mmCIF file of C-alpha atoms in Angstrom:
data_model
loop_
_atom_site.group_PDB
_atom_site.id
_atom_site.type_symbol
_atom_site.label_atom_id
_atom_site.label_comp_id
_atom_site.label_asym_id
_atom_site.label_seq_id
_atom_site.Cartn_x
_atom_site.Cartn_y
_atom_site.Cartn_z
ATOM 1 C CA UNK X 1128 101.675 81.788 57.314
ATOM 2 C CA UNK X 1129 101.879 85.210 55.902
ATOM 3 C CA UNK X 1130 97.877 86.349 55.237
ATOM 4 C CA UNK X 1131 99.179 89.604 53.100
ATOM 5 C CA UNK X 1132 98.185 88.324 49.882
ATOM 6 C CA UNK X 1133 99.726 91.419 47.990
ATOM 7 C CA UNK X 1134 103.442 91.142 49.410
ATOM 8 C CA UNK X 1135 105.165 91.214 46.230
ATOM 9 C CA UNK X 1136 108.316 88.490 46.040
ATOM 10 C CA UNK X 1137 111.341 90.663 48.015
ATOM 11 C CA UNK X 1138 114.874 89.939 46.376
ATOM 12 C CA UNK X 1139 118.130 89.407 48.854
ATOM 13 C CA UNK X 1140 121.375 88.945 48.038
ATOM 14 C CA UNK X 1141 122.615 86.159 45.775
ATOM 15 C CA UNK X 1142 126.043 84.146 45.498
ATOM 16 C CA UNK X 1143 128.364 87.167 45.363
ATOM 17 C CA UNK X 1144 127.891 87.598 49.539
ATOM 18 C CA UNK X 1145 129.113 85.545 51.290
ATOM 19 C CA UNK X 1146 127.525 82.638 53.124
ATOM 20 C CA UNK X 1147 127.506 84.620 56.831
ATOM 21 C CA UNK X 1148 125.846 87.579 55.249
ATOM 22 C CA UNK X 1149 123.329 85.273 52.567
ATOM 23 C CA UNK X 1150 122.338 83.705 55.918
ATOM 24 C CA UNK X 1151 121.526 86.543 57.965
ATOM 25 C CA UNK X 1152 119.844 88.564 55.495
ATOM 26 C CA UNK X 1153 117.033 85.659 54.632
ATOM 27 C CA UNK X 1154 117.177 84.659 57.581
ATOM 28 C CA UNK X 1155 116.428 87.902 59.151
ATOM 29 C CA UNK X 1156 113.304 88.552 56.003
ATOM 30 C CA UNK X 1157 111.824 84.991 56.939
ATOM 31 C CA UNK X 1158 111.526 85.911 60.746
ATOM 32 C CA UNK X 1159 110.210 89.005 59.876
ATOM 33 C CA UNK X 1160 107.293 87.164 57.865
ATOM 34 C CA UNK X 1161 107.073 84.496 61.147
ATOM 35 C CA UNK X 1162 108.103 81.752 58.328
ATOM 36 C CA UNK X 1163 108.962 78.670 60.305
ATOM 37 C CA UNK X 1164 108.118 76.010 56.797
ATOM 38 C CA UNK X 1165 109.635 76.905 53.868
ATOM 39 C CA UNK X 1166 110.836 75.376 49.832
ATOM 40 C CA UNK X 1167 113.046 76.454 47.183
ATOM 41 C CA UNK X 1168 112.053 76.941 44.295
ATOM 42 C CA UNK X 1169 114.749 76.209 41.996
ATOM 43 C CA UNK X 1170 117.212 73.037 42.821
ATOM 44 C CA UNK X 1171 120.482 73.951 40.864
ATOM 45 C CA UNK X 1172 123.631 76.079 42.459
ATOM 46 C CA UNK X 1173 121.307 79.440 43.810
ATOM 47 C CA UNK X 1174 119.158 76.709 45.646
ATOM 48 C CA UNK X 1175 122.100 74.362 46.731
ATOM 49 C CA UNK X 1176 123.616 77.752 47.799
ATOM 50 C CA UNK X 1177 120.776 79.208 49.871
ATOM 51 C CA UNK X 1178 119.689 75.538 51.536
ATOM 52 C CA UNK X 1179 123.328 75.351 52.716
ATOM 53 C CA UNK X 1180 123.421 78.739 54.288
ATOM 54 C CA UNK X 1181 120.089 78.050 56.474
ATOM 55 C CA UNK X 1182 121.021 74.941 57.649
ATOM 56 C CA UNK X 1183 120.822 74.528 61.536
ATOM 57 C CA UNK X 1184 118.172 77.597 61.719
ATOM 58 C CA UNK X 1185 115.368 77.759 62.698
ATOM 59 C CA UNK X 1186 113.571 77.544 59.582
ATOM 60 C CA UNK X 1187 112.611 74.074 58.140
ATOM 61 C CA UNK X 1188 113.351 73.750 54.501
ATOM 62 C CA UNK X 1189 110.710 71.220 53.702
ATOM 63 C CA UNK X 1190 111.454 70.494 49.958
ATOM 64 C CA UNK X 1191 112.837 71.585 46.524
ATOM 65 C CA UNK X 1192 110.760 72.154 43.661
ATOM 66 C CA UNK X 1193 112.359 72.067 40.346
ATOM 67 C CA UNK X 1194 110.494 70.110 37.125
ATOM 68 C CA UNK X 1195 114.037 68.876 35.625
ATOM 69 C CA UNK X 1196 115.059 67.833 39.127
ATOM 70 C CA UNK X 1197 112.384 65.720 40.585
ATOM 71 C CA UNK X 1198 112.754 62.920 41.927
ATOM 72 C CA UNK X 1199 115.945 63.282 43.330
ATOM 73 C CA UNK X 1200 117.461 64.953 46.948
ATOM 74 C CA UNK X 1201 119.662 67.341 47.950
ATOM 75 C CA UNK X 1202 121.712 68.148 51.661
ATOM 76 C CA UNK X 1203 118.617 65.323 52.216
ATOM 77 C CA UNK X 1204 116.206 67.385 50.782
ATOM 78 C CA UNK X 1205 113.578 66.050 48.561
ATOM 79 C CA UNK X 1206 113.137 67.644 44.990
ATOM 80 C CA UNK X 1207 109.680 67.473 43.816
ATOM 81 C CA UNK X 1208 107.786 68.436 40.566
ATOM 82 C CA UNK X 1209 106.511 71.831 40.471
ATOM 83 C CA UNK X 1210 103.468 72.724 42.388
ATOM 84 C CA UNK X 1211 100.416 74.338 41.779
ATOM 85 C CA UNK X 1212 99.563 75.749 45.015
ATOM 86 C CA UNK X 1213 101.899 76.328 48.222
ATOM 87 C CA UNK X 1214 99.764 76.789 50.771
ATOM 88 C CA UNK X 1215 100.916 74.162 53.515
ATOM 89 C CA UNK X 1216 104.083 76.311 53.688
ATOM 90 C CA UNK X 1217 104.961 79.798 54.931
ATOM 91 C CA UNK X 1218 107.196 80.883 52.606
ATOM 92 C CA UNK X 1219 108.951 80.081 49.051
ATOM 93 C CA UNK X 1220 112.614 80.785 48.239
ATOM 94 C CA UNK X 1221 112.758 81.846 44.282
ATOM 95 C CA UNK X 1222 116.697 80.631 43.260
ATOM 96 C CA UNK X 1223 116.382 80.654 39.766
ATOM 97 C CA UNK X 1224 117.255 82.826 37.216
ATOM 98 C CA UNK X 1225 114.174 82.060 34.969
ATOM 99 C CA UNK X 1226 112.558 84.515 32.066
ATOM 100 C CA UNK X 1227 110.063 87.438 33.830
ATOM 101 C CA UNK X 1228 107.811 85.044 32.955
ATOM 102 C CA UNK X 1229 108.523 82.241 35.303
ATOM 103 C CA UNK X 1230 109.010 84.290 38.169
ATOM 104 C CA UNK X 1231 105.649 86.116 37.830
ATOM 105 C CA UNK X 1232 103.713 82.590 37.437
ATOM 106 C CA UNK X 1233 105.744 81.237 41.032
ATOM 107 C CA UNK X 1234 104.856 84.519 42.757
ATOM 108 C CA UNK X 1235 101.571 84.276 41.419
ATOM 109 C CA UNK X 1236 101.131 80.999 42.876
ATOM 110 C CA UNK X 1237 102.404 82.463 46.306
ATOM 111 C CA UNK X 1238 100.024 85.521 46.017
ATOM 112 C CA UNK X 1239 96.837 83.275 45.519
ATOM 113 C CA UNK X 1240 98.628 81.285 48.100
ATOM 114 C CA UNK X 1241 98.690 83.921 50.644
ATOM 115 C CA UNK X 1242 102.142 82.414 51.063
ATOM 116 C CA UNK X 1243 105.380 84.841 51.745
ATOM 117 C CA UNK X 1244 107.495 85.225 48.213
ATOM 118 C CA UNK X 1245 111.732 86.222 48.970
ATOM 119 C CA UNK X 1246 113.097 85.834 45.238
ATOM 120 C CA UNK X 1247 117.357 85.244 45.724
ATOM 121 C CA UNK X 1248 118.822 86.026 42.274
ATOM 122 C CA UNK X 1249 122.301 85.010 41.424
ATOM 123 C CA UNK X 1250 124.253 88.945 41.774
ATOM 124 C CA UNK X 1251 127.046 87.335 39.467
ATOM 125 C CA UNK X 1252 124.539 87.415 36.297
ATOM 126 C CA UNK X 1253 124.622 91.334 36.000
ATOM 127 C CA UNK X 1254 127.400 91.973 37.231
ATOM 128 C CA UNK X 1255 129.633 95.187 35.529
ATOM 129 C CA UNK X 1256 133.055 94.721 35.194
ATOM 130 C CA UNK X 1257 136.029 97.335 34.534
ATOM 131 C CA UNK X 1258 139.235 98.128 35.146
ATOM 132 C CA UNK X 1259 139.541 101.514 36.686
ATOM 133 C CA UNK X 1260 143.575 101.798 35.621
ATOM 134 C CA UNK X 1261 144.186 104.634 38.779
ATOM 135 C CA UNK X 1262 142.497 102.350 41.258
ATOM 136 C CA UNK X 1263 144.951 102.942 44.008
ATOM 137 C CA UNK X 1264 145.190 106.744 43.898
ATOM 138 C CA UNK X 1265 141.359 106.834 44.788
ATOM 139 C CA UNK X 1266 138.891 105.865 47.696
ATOM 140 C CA UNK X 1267 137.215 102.466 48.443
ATOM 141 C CA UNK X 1268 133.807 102.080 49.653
ATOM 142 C CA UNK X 1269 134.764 99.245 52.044
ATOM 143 C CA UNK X 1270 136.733 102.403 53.549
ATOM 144 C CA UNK X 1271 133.481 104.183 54.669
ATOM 145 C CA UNK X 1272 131.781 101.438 55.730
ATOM 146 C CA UNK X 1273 130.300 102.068 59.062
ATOM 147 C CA UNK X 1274 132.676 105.294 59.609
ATOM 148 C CA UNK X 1275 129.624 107.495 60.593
ATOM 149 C CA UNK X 1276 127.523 105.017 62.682
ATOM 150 C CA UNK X 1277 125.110 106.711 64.726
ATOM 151 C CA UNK X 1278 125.563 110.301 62.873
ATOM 152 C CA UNK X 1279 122.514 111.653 60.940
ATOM 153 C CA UNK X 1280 122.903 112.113 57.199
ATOM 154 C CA UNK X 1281 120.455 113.899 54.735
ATOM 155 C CA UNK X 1282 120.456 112.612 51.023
ATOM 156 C CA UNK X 1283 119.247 114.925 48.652
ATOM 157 C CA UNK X 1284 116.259 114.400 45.640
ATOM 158 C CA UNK X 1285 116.194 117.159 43.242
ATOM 159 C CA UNK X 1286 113.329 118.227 43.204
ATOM 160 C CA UNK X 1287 111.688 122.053 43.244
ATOM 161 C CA UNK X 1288 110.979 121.665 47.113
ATOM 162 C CA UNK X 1289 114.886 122.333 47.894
ATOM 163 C CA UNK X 1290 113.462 125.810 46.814
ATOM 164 C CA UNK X 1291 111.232 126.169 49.815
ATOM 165 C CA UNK X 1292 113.625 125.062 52.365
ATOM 166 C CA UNK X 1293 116.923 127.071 53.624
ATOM 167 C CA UNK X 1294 119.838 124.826 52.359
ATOM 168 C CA UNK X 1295 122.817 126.837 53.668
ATOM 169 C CA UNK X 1296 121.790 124.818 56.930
ATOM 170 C CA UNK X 1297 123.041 121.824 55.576
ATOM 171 C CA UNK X 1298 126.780 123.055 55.852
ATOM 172 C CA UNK X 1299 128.849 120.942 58.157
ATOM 173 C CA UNK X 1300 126.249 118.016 57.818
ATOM 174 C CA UNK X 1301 127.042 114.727 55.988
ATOM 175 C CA UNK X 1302 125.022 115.085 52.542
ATOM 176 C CA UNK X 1303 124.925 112.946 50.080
ATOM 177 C CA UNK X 1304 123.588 114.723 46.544
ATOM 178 C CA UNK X 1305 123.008 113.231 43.121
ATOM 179 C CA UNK X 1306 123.877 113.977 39.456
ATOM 180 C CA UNK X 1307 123.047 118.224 38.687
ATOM 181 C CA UNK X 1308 122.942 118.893 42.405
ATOM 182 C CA UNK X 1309 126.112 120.912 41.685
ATOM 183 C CA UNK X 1310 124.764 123.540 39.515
ATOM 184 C CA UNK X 1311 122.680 124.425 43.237
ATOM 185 C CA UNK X 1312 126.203 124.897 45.318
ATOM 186 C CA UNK X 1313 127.101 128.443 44.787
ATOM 187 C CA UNK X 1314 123.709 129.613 45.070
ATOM 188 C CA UNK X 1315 123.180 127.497 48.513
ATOM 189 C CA UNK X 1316 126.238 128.674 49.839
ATOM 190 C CA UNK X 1317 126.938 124.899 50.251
ATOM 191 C CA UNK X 1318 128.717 121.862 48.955
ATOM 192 C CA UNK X 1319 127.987 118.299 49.772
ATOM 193 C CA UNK X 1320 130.633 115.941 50.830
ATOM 194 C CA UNK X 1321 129.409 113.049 49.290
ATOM 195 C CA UNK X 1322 127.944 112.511 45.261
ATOM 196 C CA UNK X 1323 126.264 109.847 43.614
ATOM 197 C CA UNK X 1324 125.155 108.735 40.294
ATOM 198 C CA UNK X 1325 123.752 106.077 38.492
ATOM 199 C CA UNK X 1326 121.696 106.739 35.332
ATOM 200 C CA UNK X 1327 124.615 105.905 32.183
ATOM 201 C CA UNK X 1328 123.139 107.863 29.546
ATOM 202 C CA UNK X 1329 121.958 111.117 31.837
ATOM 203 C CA UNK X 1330 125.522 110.356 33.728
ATOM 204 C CA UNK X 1331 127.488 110.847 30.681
ATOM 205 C CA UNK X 1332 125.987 113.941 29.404
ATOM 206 C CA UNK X 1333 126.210 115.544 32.624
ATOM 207 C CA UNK X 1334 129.909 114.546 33.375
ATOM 208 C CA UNK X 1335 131.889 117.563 32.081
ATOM 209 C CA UNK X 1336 129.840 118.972 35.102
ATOM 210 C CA UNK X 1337 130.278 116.463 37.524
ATOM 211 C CA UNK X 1338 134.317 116.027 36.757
ATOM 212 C CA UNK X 1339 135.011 120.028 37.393
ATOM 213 C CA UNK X 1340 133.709 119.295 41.015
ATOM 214 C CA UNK X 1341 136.152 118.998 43.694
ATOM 215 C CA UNK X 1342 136.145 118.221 47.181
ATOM 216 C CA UNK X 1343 133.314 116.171 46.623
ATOM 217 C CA UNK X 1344 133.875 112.350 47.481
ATOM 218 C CA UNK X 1345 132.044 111.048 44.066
ATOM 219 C CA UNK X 1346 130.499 107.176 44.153
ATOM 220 C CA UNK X 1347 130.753 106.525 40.248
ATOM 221 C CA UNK X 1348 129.351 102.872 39.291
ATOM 222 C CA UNK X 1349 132.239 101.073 37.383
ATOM 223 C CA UNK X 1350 130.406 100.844 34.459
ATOM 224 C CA UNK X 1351 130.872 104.585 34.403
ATOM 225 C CA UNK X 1352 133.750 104.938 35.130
ATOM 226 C CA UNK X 1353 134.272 105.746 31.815
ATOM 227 C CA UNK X 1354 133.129 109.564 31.946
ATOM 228 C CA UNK X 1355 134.855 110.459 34.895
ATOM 229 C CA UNK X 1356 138.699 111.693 35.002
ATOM 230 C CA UNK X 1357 141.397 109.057 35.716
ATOM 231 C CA UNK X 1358 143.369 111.728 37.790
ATOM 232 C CA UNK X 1359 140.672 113.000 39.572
ATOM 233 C CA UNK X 1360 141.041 111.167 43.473
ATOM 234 C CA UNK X 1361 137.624 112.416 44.627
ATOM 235 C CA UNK X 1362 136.039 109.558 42.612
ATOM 236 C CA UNK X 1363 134.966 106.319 44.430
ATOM 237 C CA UNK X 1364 134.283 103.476 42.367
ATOM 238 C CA UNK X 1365 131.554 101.574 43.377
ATOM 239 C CA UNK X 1366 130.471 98.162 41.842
ATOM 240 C CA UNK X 1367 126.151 98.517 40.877
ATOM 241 C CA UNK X 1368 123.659 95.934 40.353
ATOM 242 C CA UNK X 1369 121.276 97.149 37.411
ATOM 243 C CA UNK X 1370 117.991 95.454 36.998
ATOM 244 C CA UNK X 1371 114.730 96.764 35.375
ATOM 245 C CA UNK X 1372 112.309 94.919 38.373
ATOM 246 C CA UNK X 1373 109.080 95.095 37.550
ATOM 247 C CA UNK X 1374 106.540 93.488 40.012
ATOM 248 C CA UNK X 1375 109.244 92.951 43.420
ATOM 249 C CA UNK X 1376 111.345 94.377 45.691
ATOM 250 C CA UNK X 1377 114.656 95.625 44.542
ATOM 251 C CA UNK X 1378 117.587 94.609 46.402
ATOM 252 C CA UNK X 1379 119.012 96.994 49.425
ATOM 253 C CA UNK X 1380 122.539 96.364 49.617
ATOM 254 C CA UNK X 1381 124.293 97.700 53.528
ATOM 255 C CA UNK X 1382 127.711 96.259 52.112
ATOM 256 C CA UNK X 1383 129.916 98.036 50.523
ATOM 257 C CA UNK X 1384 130.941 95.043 48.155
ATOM 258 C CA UNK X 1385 128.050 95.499 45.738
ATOM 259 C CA UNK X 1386 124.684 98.115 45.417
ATOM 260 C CA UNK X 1387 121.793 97.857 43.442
ATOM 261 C CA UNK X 1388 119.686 100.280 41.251
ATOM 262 C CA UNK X 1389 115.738 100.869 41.959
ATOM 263 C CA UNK X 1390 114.647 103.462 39.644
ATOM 264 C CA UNK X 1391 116.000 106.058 41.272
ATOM 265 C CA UNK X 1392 119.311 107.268 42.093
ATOM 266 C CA UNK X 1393 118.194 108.070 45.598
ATOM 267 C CA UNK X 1394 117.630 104.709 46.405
ATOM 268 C CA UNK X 1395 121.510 104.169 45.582
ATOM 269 C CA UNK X 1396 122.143 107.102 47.732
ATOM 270 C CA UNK X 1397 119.842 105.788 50.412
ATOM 271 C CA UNK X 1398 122.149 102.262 50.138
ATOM 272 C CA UNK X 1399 125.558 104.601 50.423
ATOM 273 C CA UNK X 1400 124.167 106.237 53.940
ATOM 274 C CA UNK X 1401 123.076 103.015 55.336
ATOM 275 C CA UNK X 1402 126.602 101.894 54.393
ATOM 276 C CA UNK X 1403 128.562 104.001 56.520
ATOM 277 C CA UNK X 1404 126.448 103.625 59.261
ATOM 278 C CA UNK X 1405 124.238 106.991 59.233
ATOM 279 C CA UNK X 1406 121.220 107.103 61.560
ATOM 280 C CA UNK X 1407 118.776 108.845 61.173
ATOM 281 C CA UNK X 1408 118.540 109.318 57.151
ATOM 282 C CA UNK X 1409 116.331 112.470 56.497
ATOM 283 C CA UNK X 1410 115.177 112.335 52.552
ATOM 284 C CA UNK X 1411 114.945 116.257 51.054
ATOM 285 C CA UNK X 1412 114.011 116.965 47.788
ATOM 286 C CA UNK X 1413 111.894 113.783 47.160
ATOM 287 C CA UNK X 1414 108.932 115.551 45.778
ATOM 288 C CA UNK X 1415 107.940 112.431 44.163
ATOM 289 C CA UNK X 1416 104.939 114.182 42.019
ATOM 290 C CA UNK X 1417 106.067 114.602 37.882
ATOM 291 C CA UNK X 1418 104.423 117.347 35.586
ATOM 292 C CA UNK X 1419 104.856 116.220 31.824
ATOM 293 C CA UNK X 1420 104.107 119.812 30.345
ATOM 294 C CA UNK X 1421 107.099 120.267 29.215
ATOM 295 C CA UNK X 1422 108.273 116.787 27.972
ATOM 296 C CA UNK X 1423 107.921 114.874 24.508
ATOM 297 C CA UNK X 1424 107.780 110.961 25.225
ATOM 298 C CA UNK X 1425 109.232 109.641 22.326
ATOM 299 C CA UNK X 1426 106.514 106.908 21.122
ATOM 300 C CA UNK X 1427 107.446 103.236 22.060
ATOM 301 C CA UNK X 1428 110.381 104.268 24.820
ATOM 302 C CA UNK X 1429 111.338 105.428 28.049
ATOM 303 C CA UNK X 1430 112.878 108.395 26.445
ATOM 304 C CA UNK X 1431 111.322 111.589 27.232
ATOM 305 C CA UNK X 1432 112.632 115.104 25.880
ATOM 306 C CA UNK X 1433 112.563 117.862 27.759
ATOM 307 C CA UNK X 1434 110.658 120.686 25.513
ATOM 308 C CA UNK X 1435 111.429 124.423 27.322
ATOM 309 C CA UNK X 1436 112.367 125.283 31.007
ATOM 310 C CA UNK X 1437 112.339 122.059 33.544
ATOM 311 C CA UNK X 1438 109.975 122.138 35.635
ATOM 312 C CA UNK X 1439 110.592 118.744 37.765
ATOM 313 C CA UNK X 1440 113.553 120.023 39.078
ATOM 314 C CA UNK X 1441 115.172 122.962 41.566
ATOM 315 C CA UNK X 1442 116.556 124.893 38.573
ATOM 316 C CA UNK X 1443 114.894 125.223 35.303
ATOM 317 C CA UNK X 1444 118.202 124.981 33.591
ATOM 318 C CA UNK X 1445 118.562 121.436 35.202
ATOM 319 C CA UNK X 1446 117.963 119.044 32.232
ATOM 320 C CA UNK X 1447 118.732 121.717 29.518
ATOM 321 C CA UNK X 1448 115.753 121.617 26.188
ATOM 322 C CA UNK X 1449 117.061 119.093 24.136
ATOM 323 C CA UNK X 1450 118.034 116.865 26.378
ATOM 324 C CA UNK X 1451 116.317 113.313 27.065
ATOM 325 C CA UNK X 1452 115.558 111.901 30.789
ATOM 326 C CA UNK X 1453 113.940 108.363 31.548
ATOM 327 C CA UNK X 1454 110.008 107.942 32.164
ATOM 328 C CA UNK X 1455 110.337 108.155 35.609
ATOM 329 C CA UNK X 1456 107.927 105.182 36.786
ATOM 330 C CA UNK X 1457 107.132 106.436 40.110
ATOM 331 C CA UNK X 1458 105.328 103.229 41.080
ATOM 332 C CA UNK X 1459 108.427 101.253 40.923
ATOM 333 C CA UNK X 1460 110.565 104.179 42.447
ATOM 334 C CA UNK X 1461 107.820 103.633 45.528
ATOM 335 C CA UNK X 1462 108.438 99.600 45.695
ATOM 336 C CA UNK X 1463 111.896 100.731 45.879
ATOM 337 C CA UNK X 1464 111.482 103.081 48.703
ATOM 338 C CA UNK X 1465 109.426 100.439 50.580
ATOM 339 C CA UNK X 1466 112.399 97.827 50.375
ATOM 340 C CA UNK X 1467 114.264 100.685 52.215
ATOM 341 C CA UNK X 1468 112.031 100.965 54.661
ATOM 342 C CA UNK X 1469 111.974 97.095 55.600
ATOM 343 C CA UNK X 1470 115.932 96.846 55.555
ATOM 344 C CA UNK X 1471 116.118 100.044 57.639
ATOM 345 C CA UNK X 1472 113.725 98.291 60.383
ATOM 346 C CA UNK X 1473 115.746 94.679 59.808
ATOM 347 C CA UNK X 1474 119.049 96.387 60.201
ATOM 348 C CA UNK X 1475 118.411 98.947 62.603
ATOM 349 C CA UNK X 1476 118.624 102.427 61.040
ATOM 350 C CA UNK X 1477 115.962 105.139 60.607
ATOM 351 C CA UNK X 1478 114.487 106.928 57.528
ATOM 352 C CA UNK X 1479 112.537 110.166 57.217
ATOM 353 C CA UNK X 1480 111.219 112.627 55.124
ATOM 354 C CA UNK X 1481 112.097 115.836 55.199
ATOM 355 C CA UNK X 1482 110.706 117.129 51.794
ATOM 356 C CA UNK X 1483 107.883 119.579 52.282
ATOM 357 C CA UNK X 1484 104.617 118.523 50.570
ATOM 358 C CA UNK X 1485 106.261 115.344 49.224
ATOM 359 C CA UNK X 1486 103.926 112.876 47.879
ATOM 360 C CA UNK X 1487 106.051 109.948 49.300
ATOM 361 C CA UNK X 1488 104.185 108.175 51.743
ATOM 362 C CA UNK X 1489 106.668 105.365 52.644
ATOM 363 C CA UNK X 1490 108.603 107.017 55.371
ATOM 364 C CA UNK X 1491 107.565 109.231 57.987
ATOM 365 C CA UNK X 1492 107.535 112.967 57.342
ATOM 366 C CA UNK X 1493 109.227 115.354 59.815
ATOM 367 C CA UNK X 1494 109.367 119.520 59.357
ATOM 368 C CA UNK X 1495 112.981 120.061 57.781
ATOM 369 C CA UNK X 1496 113.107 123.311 60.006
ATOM 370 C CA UNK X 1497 112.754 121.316 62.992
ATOM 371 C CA UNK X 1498 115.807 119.069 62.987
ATOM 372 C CA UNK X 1499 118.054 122.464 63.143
ATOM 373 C CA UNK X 1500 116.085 124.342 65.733
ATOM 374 C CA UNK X 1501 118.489 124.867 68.942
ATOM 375 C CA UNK X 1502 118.119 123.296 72.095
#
């Protein structure tokens, strides 16, 4: 039985996968946690689903528990009424979609528990579809998947730190850079293969700069597809996951067929390395630390104006006075970062930090001089 009473519930990947992969990845969490008893929470198709795809392990599913449900059995399995405390077992499956609400009383129950909390949401509820109408002029993701196993990749934050370090080093390495990153090219003397976004309102402003680049392999959710040019066969649509978590792990996604957001844009970036295969991952720019002195949070929203030069950024010019970004929640951001972490020590691939004086403790920091310094 798990004895961290603070794990917050950690969400793997729902219905969409399928059953090989929903196997192996809770499989693979509840062996991390030593979980050999476990019960789903939730008896209707996400629960069916998930008991189905652990059958013959090693784990034990010991019941169901869902209130409309009890009474009856399923694959065998007895459904009983919903319990008030869970801890005979080592670990509860969450497969229900239920209201915030819900899911913060079960993992509450786990918490107090000191019982391990792996919440499996159903990936085909937020789900964005679109028809990108030039589809087969551009690339697939599935054709990058695991093409740079083994080679080290550095995926770029934007924060004022790239200032301090000598970014002309990063030509002829596999970078992966996020929405303004471009504006930084000429003056770097570099420009990244690979490009990422995921923010739709900050996205659409800044496309007229992120459709003039070329060269650039550009992952562009399909929901935003939208903003970028149906001629332009640099763009790679990718299908994203968006959810506003709140007290658990985001999802980490090594498959092409679907990502998911965390806050941050890096942590989609992070999902796109560990994609095709790149080991070690060396974070730069990740200052994590935000000075409001020249913001206006507008009053009841995440909208915050940016009032004179930008300060939170490489270039003061990057989020131009006027403009609005997104409260930046940097607690979340770090739950985001830690689900990294875990799936990088699951599935076998490293993280660092490269960002000088970053105030992101989640991965281990190395000097970015160091990793270019000849042998």
């Amino acid at each position: 039985m798990n004895t961290d009473n603070t794990t917050p519930a950690i969400n793997v990947y729902g219905s969409l996968f399928s059953l090989a992969q929903q196997r192996t990845e809770i499989l693979s969490r509840l062996l991390a946690a030593k979980a050999k008893t476990v019960a789903i929470w939730g008896a209707g198709i996400n629960g069916d689903f998930v008991a189905r795809a652990l059958l013959d392990s090693p784990v034990k599913i010991v019941s169901f528990y869902d209130r409309a449900l009890a009474g009856k059995r399923i694959l065998g399995i007895p459904v009983l009424p919903e319990p008030d405390s869970v801890k005979e077992l080592d670990a509860i499956l969450i497969c229900m979609n239920g209201p915030v609400e819900a899911i913060k009383r079960i993992t509450g129950i786990c918490k107090t528990s000191k019982t391990t909390c792996i919440q499996v949401i159903n990936i085909e509820h937020g789900m964005a579809t679109t028809t990108w109408t030039a589809a087969a002029k551009h690339h697939r993701l599935d054709e990058y998947a695991g093409t740079m196993k083994g080679q080290r990749c550095f995926v770029v934050g934007n924060g004022p730190s790239l200032n301090k370090i000598d970014m002309s080093r990063l030509a002829g390495e596999i970078v992966i850079g996020s929405n303004r990153c471009f504006i930084g090219f000429e003056k770097w003397g570099v420009q990244f293969p690979f490009w990422g976004v995921e923010d739709m309102e900050v996205g659409g402003w800044q496309s007229e700069g992120w459709k003039k680049m070329r060269g650039t392999v550009k992952f562009v959710p399909a929901d935003m597809l939208k903003f970028a040019d149906p001629n332009d066969t640099d763009v790679c649509p990718i299908q994203l996951f968006r959810t506003n978590f709140t007290s658990t792990y985001p999802l980490f996604s090594i498959y092409p067929d679907l990502l998911f957001s965390g806050r941050t844009v890096t942590y989609v970036l992070l999902q796109l390395a560990a994609i095709m295969g790149c080991s070690p991952i060396y974070l730069i720019g990740v200052d994590f630390r935000f000075t409001q002195s020249n913001v206006a949070p507008e009053p009841h929203s995440e909208v915050w104006w940016q009032k004179g030069k930008d300060q939170n950024h490489f270039d003061p010019s990057y989020i131009p006075e006027g403009r609005f970004l997104h409260q930046p929640h940097l607690d979340l951001q770090r739950l985001a970062f830690m689900s990294a972490r875990q799936s990088a020590k699951l599935h076998g691939f490293e993280i660092f930090n490269a960002t000088p004086g970053s105030a992101l403790d989640v991965f281990p920091h190395v000097e970015y001089a160091s990793l270019f310094t000849k042998k």
